[in-house]
Coordinates of C-alpha atoms and ligand atoms in Angstrom, one line a residue:
X24 CA -31.3 -16.5 -12.5
X25 CA -32.0 -16.0 -9.0
X26 CA -29.4 -17.1 -6.8
X27 CA -27.7 -16.2 -3.7
X28 CA -26.8 -12.4 -4.1
X29 CA -23.7 -11.7 -2.7
X30 CA -23.2 -9.2 0.5
X31 CA -23.5 -5.5 -0.8
X32 CA -21.7 -2.4 0.7
X33 CA -23.7 -0.1 3.1
X34 CA -25.6 2.4 0.9
X35 CA -24.2 5.3 2.6
X36 CA -20.8 4.4 1.1
X37 CA -21.9 4.0 -2.1
X38 CA -21.6 7.0 -4.5
X39 CA -22.4 5.7 -8.0
X40 CA -25.7 4.5 -9.8
X41 CA -24.1 1.4 -11.1
X42 CA -25.2 -1.3 -8.9
X43 CA -24.2 -4.3 -11.1
X44 CA -22.0 -6.9 -10.0
X45 CA -18.6 -7.3 -11.5
X46 CA -16.0 -9.9 -11.8
X47 CA -12.3 -9.3 -12.7
X48 CA -9.2 -10.9 -12.9
X49 CA -7.7 -8.9 -10.2
X50 CA -10.0 -10.2 -7.4
X51 CA -12.3 -13.4 -6.5
X52 CA -15.9 -13.2 -6.7
X53 CA -18.2 -10.6 -8.2
X54 CA -18.8 -7.1 -6.2
X55 CA -20.2 -3.9 -6.7
X56 CA -18.7 -0.5 -7.2
X57 CA -18.6 1.9 -4.4
X58 CA -16.8 4.6 -5.9
X59 CA -15.6 5.4 -9.3
X60 CA -12.7 7.1 -11.0
X61 CA -12.7 10.8 -11.4
X62 CA -14.9 13.6 -10.0
X63 CA -17.2 12.5 -6.8
X64 CA -19.2 13.8 -4.2
X65 CA -17.8 11.2 -2.1
X66 CA -16.7 13.3 1.1
X67 CA -13.3 11.6 1.6
X68 CA -11.2 13.4 -1.1
X69 CA -9.6 17.0 -1.3
X70 CA -11.3 19.4 -3.3
X71 CA -10.0 19.2 -6.8
X72 CA -10.2 22.6 -9.0
X73 CA -10.5 20.5 -12.2
X74 CA -13.9 19.2 -10.8
X75 CA -17.1 20.7 -10.8
X76 CA -18.7 21.9 -7.5
X77 CA -21.3 19.1 -7.2
X78 CA -18.7 16.8 -7.4
X79 CA -15.7 18.6 -6.0
X80 CA -13.1 15.7 -4.9
X81 CA -11.4 13.5 -7.4
X82 CA -10.8 9.8 -6.8
X83 CA -7.7 8.3 -8.5
X84 CA -9.3 5.0 -8.6
X85 CA -12.1 2.7 -8.7
X86 CA -13.5 1.4 -5.6
X87 CA -14.8 -2.1 -5.5
X88 CA -16.7 -3.3 -2.2
X89 CA -15.6 -6.7 -1.3
X90 CA -15.6 -8.5 2.1
X91 CA -12.3 -8.2 4.0
X92 CA -10.4 -11.4 3.2
X93 CA -11.1 -11.6 -0.5
X94 CA -8.7 -12.9 -2.5
X95 CA -7.1 -10.0 -4.5
X96 CA -4.8 -11.2 -7.5
X97 CA -2.4 -9.7 -10.1
X98 CA -4.0 -9.8 -13.5
X99 CA -0.5 -8.9 -15.0
X100 CA 2.6 -10.1 -15.4
X101 CA 5.1 -7.7 -13.3
X102 CA 7.1 -7.0 -10.6
X103 CA 6.6 -5.8 -7.3
X104 CA 8.0 -2.5 -6.5
X105 CA 8.0 -0.4 -3.4
X106 CA 5.1 1.4 -3.0
X107 CA 5.9 4.9 -1.8
X108 CA 2.2 5.9 -1.6
X109 CA 0.9 8.2 1.6
X110 CA -0.9 6.9 4.3
X111 CA -4.2 6.9 2.4
X112 CA -3.6 3.6 1.2
X113 CA -3.3 1.8 4.5
X114 CA -0.7 0.0 6.1
X115 CA 0.0 -2.7 3.5
X116 CA -0.1 -0.9 0.2
X117 CA 0.8 -2.9 -2.9
X118 CA 2.3 -1.7 -6.1
X119 CA 2.9 -3.9 -9.1
X120 CA 4.9 -2.6 -12.2
X121 CA 4.0 -4.0 -15.5
X122 CA 5.4 -2.6 -18.8
X123 CA 4.9 1.2 -18.6
X124 CA 2.5 1.5 -15.7
X125 CA 1.8 0.9 -12.0
X126 CA -1.3 -0.5 -10.5
X127 CA -1.8 0.3 -6.8
X128 CA -4.0 -1.6 -4.6
X129 CA -5.1 0.1 -1.5
X130 CA -6.9 -1.0 2.0
X131 CA -5.4 -4.6 2.2
X132 CA -5.3 -6.2 5.5
X133 CA -2.5 -8.3 4.3
X134 CA 0.3 -8.9 1.5
X135 CA 1.2 -12.2 -0.1
X136 CA 4.4 -10.7 -2.0
X137 CA 7.1 -8.2 -1.4
X138 CA 8.9 -5.6 -3.5
X139 CA 11.5 -7.2 -5.8
X140 CA 9.2 -10.3 -6.5
X141 CA 7.8 -11.0 -9.8
X142 CA 4.0 -12.0 -10.4
X143 CA 2.2 -13.6 -12.8
X144 CA -1.5 -13.3 -14.0
X145 CA -3.7 -15.0 -11.6
X146 CA -1.1 -15.2 -8.5
X147 CA -3.2 -14.0 -5.3
X148 CA -1.0 -11.2 -4.0
X149 CA -3.0 -9.8 -1.2
X150 CA -6.4 -9.9 0.9
X151 CA -8.8 -7.3 1.0
X152 CA -9.3 -5.2 3.7
X153 CA -10.4 -1.8 5.4
X154 CA -6.9 -0.3 6.6
X155 CA -7.2 3.6 6.4
X156 CA -10.3 2.9 4.6
X157 CA -13.2 5.4 6.1
X158 CA -16.0 3.4 4.4
X159 CA -15.2 -0.3 5.1
X160 CA -13.5 -3.1 3.4
X161 CA -12.8 -2.8 -0.4
X162 CA -10.3 -2.8 -2.9
X163 CA -9.1 0.2 -4.1
X164 CA -7.4 -0.1 -7.6
X165 CA -5.3 2.7 -9.6
X166 CA -3.3 2.7 -12.7
X167 CA -0.1 5.3 -12.7
X168 CA 2.1 5.5 -15.5
X169 CA 5.3 4.0 -14.0
X170 CA 6.8 5.9 -11.2
X171 CA 4.2 8.5 -11.3
X172 CA 2.3 10.0 -8.1
X173 CA -1.6 9.7 -7.6
X174 CA -2.2 12.9 -9.4
X175 CA -1.0 11.2 -12.7
X176 CA -3.6 8.5 -12.1
X177 CA -5.2 7.3 -15.1
X178 CA -8.9 5.8 -15.4
X179 CA -8.0 1.9 -14.3
X180 CA -11.3 0.8 -16.0
X181 CA -9.6 -1.2 -19.0
X182 CA -7.1 -2.6 -16.4
X183 CA -9.7 -3.8 -14.4
X184 CA -11.4 -5.6 -16.9
X185 CA -14.5 -5.9 -15.1
X186 CA -17.3 -8.3 -16.7
X187 CA -20.8 -8.2 -15.4
X188 CA -22.5 -11.1 -13.5
X189 CA -26.2 -12.0 -13.0
X190 CA -27.1 -13.3 -9.8
Ligands
ZN226 ZN1 -10.7 4.5 -3.5

């Protein structure tokens, strides 16, 4: 179907060969990936000794391009906790704890919930932004064991629950 294709990221900020569009219960619309989880040649990350030379940095989440202001939702029932993350996530980091895991959202320009609040699936919790992002507006989505630091982040693919969308 030839519909109206959504905006795409600047090609210079894309470090994946997957150019499909994905919807997710974590955000409105359907968008393309910029940087996948794991070892990457994207230049923004410190060298990780577990990564090969060609992809020397490690990205601890999945970056999905989306225009600034896109609605970010919680896809889980959980509770907002103090983010306690570094400045790389921007001025308004968000951490939602659900069961044994924390879900961290980075680069938001605005949060709609506060630590201590409960969230339910489908609730709009933030607006996407580019704060502390060197490569424009996107959602940085990360999954960690509850209370753990970013070095313990796990592949958030299954939690992101992406479904491909054709335009
Ligand atoms: Zn990221």
